[in-house]
XYZ file of C-alpha atoms in Angstrom:
427
model
C -69.150 -65.060 -22.480
C -70.868 -61.863 -21.374
C -72.511 -63.667 -18.443
C -69.144 -65.087 -17.309
C -67.567 -61.630 -17.515
C -70.335 -60.084 -15.431
C -70.048 -62.888 -12.881
C -66.310 -62.399 -12.633
C -66.778 -58.653 -12.154
C -69.344 -59.271 -9.430
C -67.033 -61.726 -7.634
C -64.197 -59.239 -7.854
C -66.361 -56.502 -6.404
C -67.441 -58.773 -3.563
C -63.841 -59.698 -2.735
C -62.791 -56.050 -2.809
C -65.604 -55.142 -0.420
C -64.756 -57.938 2.016
C -62.354 -56.995 4.815
C -58.805 -58.249 4.329
C -57.611 -60.872 6.778
C -55.755 -59.160 9.582
C -52.196 -60.125 10.405
C -50.132 -59.779 13.530
C -46.832 -58.483 12.187
C -43.727 -59.260 14.232
C -40.292 -58.228 12.936
C -37.273 -60.401 13.644
C -34.116 -58.302 13.706
C -31.867 -61.285 13.138
C -28.201 -61.852 12.497
C -27.333 -65.013 10.668
C -24.063 -63.658 9.281
C -20.843 -62.331 10.818
C -18.950 -63.116 14.036
C -22.121 -63.184 16.152
C -24.150 -65.478 13.891
C -23.498 -68.522 16.082
C -25.652 -66.870 18.763
C -28.037 -64.942 16.550
C -29.139 -67.837 14.330
C -30.421 -70.271 16.997
C -32.234 -67.492 18.843
C -33.935 -66.395 15.621
C -34.828 -69.988 14.749
C -36.535 -70.480 18.108
C -38.264 -67.101 17.912
C -39.724 -67.720 14.459
C -40.514 -71.408 14.934
C -42.711 -70.724 17.956
C -44.872 -68.287 16.020
C -44.995 -70.813 13.169
C -46.242 -73.367 15.695
C -48.993 -71.005 16.829
C -50.041 -70.477 13.210
C -50.074 -74.206 12.438
C -51.693 -75.385 15.671
C -53.924 -72.495 16.736
C -54.412 -70.394 13.632
C -52.207 -67.720 15.159
C -52.978 -65.721 18.307
C -56.631 -65.123 19.102
C -57.552 -66.246 15.597
C -55.183 -63.818 13.887
C -52.238 -65.299 11.935
C -48.730 -64.100 12.726
C -46.488 -62.835 9.944
C -42.758 -62.666 10.691
C -40.738 -60.003 8.895
C -37.078 -60.939 9.141
C -34.373 -58.322 8.640
C -30.643 -59.086 8.861
C -28.679 -56.696 11.083
C -25.351 -58.502 11.320
C -25.339 -57.291 14.966
C -24.530 -53.879 13.500
C -26.196 -50.914 15.172
C -26.591 -48.861 12.008
C -28.111 -51.801 10.129
C -30.372 -52.496 13.091
C -31.783 -48.979 12.926
C -32.244 -49.373 9.158
C -34.148 -52.614 9.755
C -36.387 -50.863 12.250
C -37.150 -48.028 9.836
C -37.842 -50.432 6.964
C -40.182 -52.715 8.923
C -42.118 -50.473 11.284
C -44.501 -49.352 8.547
C -45.747 -52.890 7.979
C -47.712 -52.779 11.199
C -44.953 -54.000 13.506
C -46.370 -54.819 16.941
C -43.229 -55.470 18.977
C -39.465 -55.399 18.484
C -36.853 -57.762 19.933
C -33.529 -56.152 18.824
C -31.201 -58.798 20.356
C -28.495 -56.145 20.667
C -27.826 -53.618 23.400
C -26.311 -51.170 20.899
C -29.357 -51.335 18.633
C -31.640 -51.074 21.661
C -30.048 -47.831 22.818
C -30.671 -46.314 19.397
C -34.245 -47.594 19.133
C -35.492 -46.483 22.543
C -36.195 -42.859 21.509
C -37.410 -43.877 18.047
C -39.805 -46.581 19.185
C -41.051 -44.386 22.017
C -41.886 -41.606 19.554
C -43.529 -44.141 17.217
C -45.327 -45.807 20.135
C -44.124 -49.330 19.349
C -43.066 -51.502 22.313
C -39.595 -53.019 22.613
C -38.771 -56.190 24.520
C -35.098 -56.500 25.444
C -35.090 -59.873 27.146
C -32.159 -59.935 29.551
C -30.172 -57.250 27.705
C -30.397 -53.611 26.612
C -30.664 -50.623 28.896
C -31.024 -51.964 32.415
C -32.779 -48.914 33.830
C -35.619 -49.505 31.349
C -36.955 -51.694 34.141
C -38.433 -48.428 35.448
C -41.681 -48.437 33.486
C -42.675 -44.955 34.629
C -39.760 -43.499 32.638
C -39.491 -46.089 29.863
C -43.174 -46.581 29.057
C -42.505 -48.474 25.822
C -39.500 -50.625 26.833
C -39.603 -53.919 28.744
C -36.664 -56.084 29.827
C -38.331 -58.918 31.748
C -37.647 -61.528 33.057
C -34.248 -60.121 34.138
C -31.601 -57.553 33.248
C -27.807 -57.268 33.273
C -27.592 -55.744 36.733
C -29.671 -58.656 37.994
C -27.213 -61.015 36.293
C -24.220 -59.398 37.967
C -25.879 -59.678 41.364
C -26.976 -63.289 40.767
C -23.370 -64.216 39.918
C -22.077 -62.547 43.079
C -24.804 -64.135 45.215
C -23.779 -67.523 43.814
C -20.151 -66.846 44.700
C -21.206 -65.745 48.182
C -22.987 -69.072 48.622
C -19.870 -70.892 47.412
C -17.735 -69.002 49.945
C -19.901 -69.291 53.066
C -21.226 -65.768 52.568
C -17.836 -64.026 52.598
C -15.995 -62.652 49.538
C -13.799 -60.211 51.435
C -10.253 -60.221 50.083
C -11.199 -62.234 47.003
C -10.158 -61.079 43.524
C -12.765 -61.094 40.761
C -11.889 -60.168 37.178
C -14.509 -59.043 34.662
C -13.701 -59.875 31.036
C -16.159 -57.899 28.933
C -17.053 -57.069 25.350
C -15.920 -53.473 24.858
C -19.368 -52.158 23.923
C -22.524 -50.838 25.550
C -23.465 -54.468 26.186
C -20.227 -55.427 27.911
C -20.101 -52.284 30.032
C -23.628 -52.698 31.459
C -22.691 -54.724 34.588
C -19.716 -52.602 35.658
C -21.489 -50.157 37.954
C -23.343 -52.975 39.702
C -20.186 -55.001 40.214
C -18.430 -51.904 41.557
C -21.233 -51.387 44.089
C -21.165 -55.070 45.053
C -17.375 -54.925 45.376
C -17.680 -52.154 47.948
C -20.439 -53.994 49.777
C -18.741 -57.393 49.960
C -15.091 -56.392 50.043
C -13.812 -58.149 46.944
C -11.309 -56.597 44.545
C -12.688 -56.025 41.042
C -10.506 -55.750 37.938
C -11.834 -54.999 34.467
C -10.461 -56.295 31.171
C -12.072 -55.020 27.967
C -12.043 -57.129 24.797
C -12.518 -55.279 21.516
C -14.930 -56.425 18.791
C -15.230 -59.141 17.683
C -13.070 -60.714 20.406
C -10.734 -62.994 18.495
C -7.622 -61.481 20.092
C -7.486 -61.909 23.888
C -3.981 -63.116 24.664
C -2.964 -59.963 26.540
C -6.054 -60.091 28.760
C -5.464 -63.727 29.708
C -1.768 -63.160 30.311
C -2.815 -60.428 32.736
C -5.172 -62.888 34.412
C -2.313 -65.379 34.700
C -0.151 -62.712 36.382
C -2.808 -61.365 38.732
C -4.348 -64.767 39.516
C -7.920 -63.706 40.373
C -10.009 -66.154 42.341
C -12.835 -65.894 39.828
C -13.406 -64.586 36.315
C -16.797 -63.292 35.196
C -17.447 -62.804 31.497
C -19.812 -60.570 29.549
C -19.120 -61.999 26.104
C -20.941 -62.781 22.880
C -20.253 -64.610 19.676
C -16.727 -65.699 18.832
C -15.418 -63.842 21.892
C -16.792 -66.574 24.163
C -15.128 -69.411 22.280
C -11.795 -67.623 22.302
C -12.044 -66.802 26.014
C -12.777 -70.400 27.004
C -9.818 -71.617 24.944
C -7.492 -68.925 26.329
C -8.546 -69.772 29.874
C -7.689 -73.395 29.175
C -4.356 -72.373 27.663
C -3.234 -70.636 30.867
C -4.619 -73.362 33.095
C -7.284 -71.210 34.736
C -9.665 -73.478 36.689
C -12.843 -73.705 34.641
C -15.071 -74.102 37.688
C -14.053 -70.547 38.682
C -14.877 -69.085 35.254
C -18.504 -67.912 34.961
C -20.090 -66.334 31.892
C -23.338 -64.429 31.852
C -26.425 -65.828 30.087
C -25.131 -64.748 26.665
C -21.920 -66.695 27.266
C -23.376 -70.092 28.055
C -24.488 -71.831 24.860
C -23.216 -75.027 23.255
C -21.179 -73.266 20.568
C -19.305 -71.301 23.255
C -17.696 -74.422 24.679
C -17.611 -77.196 22.093
C -14.621 -75.803 20.117
C -12.403 -76.257 23.201
C -13.397 -79.910 23.604
C -12.613 -81.498 26.975
C -10.676 -78.393 28.008
C -13.992 -76.565 28.484
C -15.233 -79.092 31.028
C -16.430 -77.406 34.222
C -16.979 -73.946 32.718
C -20.027 -72.255 34.232
C -22.532 -69.687 33.072
C -25.772 -68.071 34.081
C -29.049 -68.876 32.368
C -32.361 -67.017 32.523
C -34.254 -70.122 31.374
C -34.066 -73.858 31.923
C -33.179 -76.087 28.969
C -34.928 -79.461 29.063
C -36.857 -81.648 26.621
C -40.075 -79.623 26.722
C -43.233 -81.108 25.149
C -43.571 -77.959 23.037
C -40.353 -78.885 21.234
C -41.961 -82.094 19.986
C -44.887 -80.030 18.712
C -42.518 -77.731 16.858
C -40.756 -80.742 15.347
C -44.043 -82.273 14.202
C -46.022 -79.230 13.099
C -43.263 -76.903 11.912
C -40.054 -78.743 11.045
C -41.617 -81.917 9.607
C -43.959 -79.694 7.593
C -40.968 -77.972 6.001
C -41.550 -74.623 7.709
C -38.523 -74.389 10.023
C -36.838 -70.991 10.157
C -33.402 -72.630 9.871
C -32.126 -76.075 8.986
C -33.594 -77.657 12.128
C -30.246 -78.385 13.769
C -30.699 -75.823 16.557
C -33.921 -77.281 17.963
C -33.620 -77.624 21.752
C -30.278 -75.814 22.087
C -29.773 -73.145 24.761
C -30.344 -70.125 22.529
C -33.066 -71.806 20.457
C -35.019 -72.379 23.677
C -34.378 -68.764 24.718
C -35.669 -67.494 21.375
C -38.741 -69.688 21.777
C -39.174 -68.334 25.315
C -38.986 -64.760 24.021
C -41.610 -65.549 21.379
C -43.859 -67.112 24.004
C -43.643 -63.976 26.132
C -44.507 -61.818 23.112
C -47.421 -64.081 22.175
C -48.763 -64.029 25.735
C -48.558 -60.225 25.782
C -50.459 -60.045 22.485
C -53.113 -62.406 23.853
C -53.349 -60.263 26.980
C -53.774 -57.161 24.812
C -56.586 -58.891 22.917
C -58.251 -59.724 26.227
C -57.886 -56.197 27.638
C -59.187 -54.428 24.547
C -61.731 -56.995 23.362
C -60.369 -57.154 19.821
C -58.122 -59.649 18.050
C -56.535 -57.253 15.542
C -54.474 -55.331 18.096
C -52.300 -52.257 17.587
C -48.770 -51.669 18.933
C -50.215 -49.451 21.680
C -52.562 -52.227 22.716
C -49.673 -54.713 22.773
C -47.815 -52.332 25.075
C -50.805 -52.529 27.429
C -50.643 -56.318 27.248
C -46.940 -56.284 28.070
C -47.532 -53.982 31.033
C -50.169 -56.363 32.420
C -48.365 -59.624 31.648
C -48.303 -62.336 34.300
C -46.465 -65.623 33.782
C -47.394 -68.386 36.202
C -46.182 -71.944 36.690
C -49.598 -73.208 35.661
C -49.587 -71.258 32.399
C -46.054 -72.399 31.491
C -47.080 -76.014 32.066
C -50.216 -75.518 29.981
C -48.042 -74.331 27.081
C -45.785 -77.374 27.246
C -42.815 -75.578 28.780
C -43.225 -76.078 32.511
C -40.607 -74.238 34.555
C -38.860 -72.691 31.563
C -38.455 -69.507 33.575
C -39.414 -68.013 36.914
C -42.905 -66.779 37.648
C -43.220 -63.007 37.305
C -45.752 -60.227 36.913
C -45.195 -56.948 35.082
C -46.603 -53.629 36.252
C -46.451 -49.990 35.255
C -43.608 -49.443 37.678
C -41.704 -52.681 37.082
C -40.936 -53.695 33.502
C -38.067 -55.921 34.640
C -39.637 -59.113 35.962
C -38.235 -61.228 38.776
C -34.556 -60.673 37.953
C -33.716 -64.302 38.724
C -31.154 -66.515 37.029
C -29.630 -69.933 37.580
C -26.073 -71.258 37.281
C -25.274 -74.109 34.912
C -22.062 -76.037 34.214
C -20.731 -77.624 31.041
C -20.225 -81.391 31.113
C -17.908 -81.893 28.158
C -18.005 -85.679 28.140
C -21.811 -85.730 28.020
C -22.027 -82.630 25.823
C -24.699 -81.004 27.972
C -25.240 -78.075 30.294
C -26.147 -79.248 33.789
C -27.986 -76.921 36.194
C -26.157 -76.413 39.485
C -28.777 -74.233 41.156
C -32.415 -73.298 41.090
C -33.263 -69.707 40.185
C -31.282 -67.274 42.349
C -32.655 -63.850 43.242
C -30.569 -60.691 42.840
C -29.929 -58.161 45.583
C -32.655 -55.602 44.902
C -31.324 -53.338 47.667
C -28.350 -52.648 45.398
C -30.031 -52.735 42.005
C -33.175 -50.693 42.610
C -31.333 -47.510 43.701
C -29.083 -47.800 40.634
C -32.116 -48.148 38.376
C -33.786 -45.168 40.049
C -30.651 -43.043 39.650
C -30.022 -43.928 36.003
C -33.648 -43.656 34.903
C -34.010 -40.294 36.669
C -30.984 -39.003 34.768
C -32.469 -40.251 31.487
C -35.802 -38.590 32.283
C -34.076 -35.300 33.041
C -31.964 -35.390 29.880
C -34.977 -36.157 27.710
C -37.603 -33.948 29.416
C -39.685 -36.929 30.471
C -42.212 -36.607 33.260
C -42.355 -40.057 34.846
C -45.751 -41.681 35.071
C -47.960 -44.501 33.899
C -49.701 -44.487 30.547
């Protein structure tokens, strides 16, 4: 008995002396409840499932397993900040808030804590200026890009001339919904179209007055910056007043399956932007086999391959590639948040690499730099085919008008730097 006790003590001492297995900790500020859950849940499923795939197939990233720490925000800014505060101490490497409101609150906090934030196609647009926002990245595109892509598409549809046209913006009355306004105002002056703005209050279930105004004013086109239940209601209200769906274009957060299916055939022809292609990627079969069939899916498995599931997976891929780049730059596998920031600032996504990962063409090629944290800014236009129940791409990736957007980014980021005593520069 004494010998066994001594052996056990020796084994315990050896285990205590051995280094603990490192983990790459990635929080998921999710929202699976409330009026925005229909968008939050599939994104979160795709985000988590991709990291689960890397763990199952590759042993993690660079030999280090990934541990997801999920925290429910309900798309509530205060809860989002609480989630950040409660998870950052676990060794969080990167945050994806999936909320413009939460992002605005986290920018100063994460900057002070030196933890990078990735706001993929949302958040504060001027964070594309990496010399002011050293710790914030919004590649592959931002909201001002989206506004310009939509207008460039409409220019193409109208032989390059929008003069005299009426365009209405229906937007979520929040920091998110207000983001494209200044860009659309600048583009209105440049191209001679009349812009009207119709705010929709949270959560967006009541829109009759806005759509009655649209029926009276009869704009040629309606653009929408919506999210959650607001999108479903808007599509139905547009159908109710007989607005032509082919002239109704949502941004890339207003173009998922759940936005259109409640309206049935009435939603046919509705258009939206997308920052990523949605096809039957080989990586989805790997996730099915190695994650879902193994009982490790983040959700119930029903979202696999949907628009926002694929976008969540895309976001996870970009985070994983940045972590791998950080490991390469610093020569270590157990990276810190500061090292991950370096990886994000040096990230390059090529066609060859996307194909190698089983998601060829999921997004445009882009390279990040100290100065440009915003990526290519490109987006495509897709259209809902109600009878087939699928989104069909109408265009390839369209570039935004950088001559309009870059001065706006410079102006806004300079104001932020002045207000916060920031001296612009590279880390």
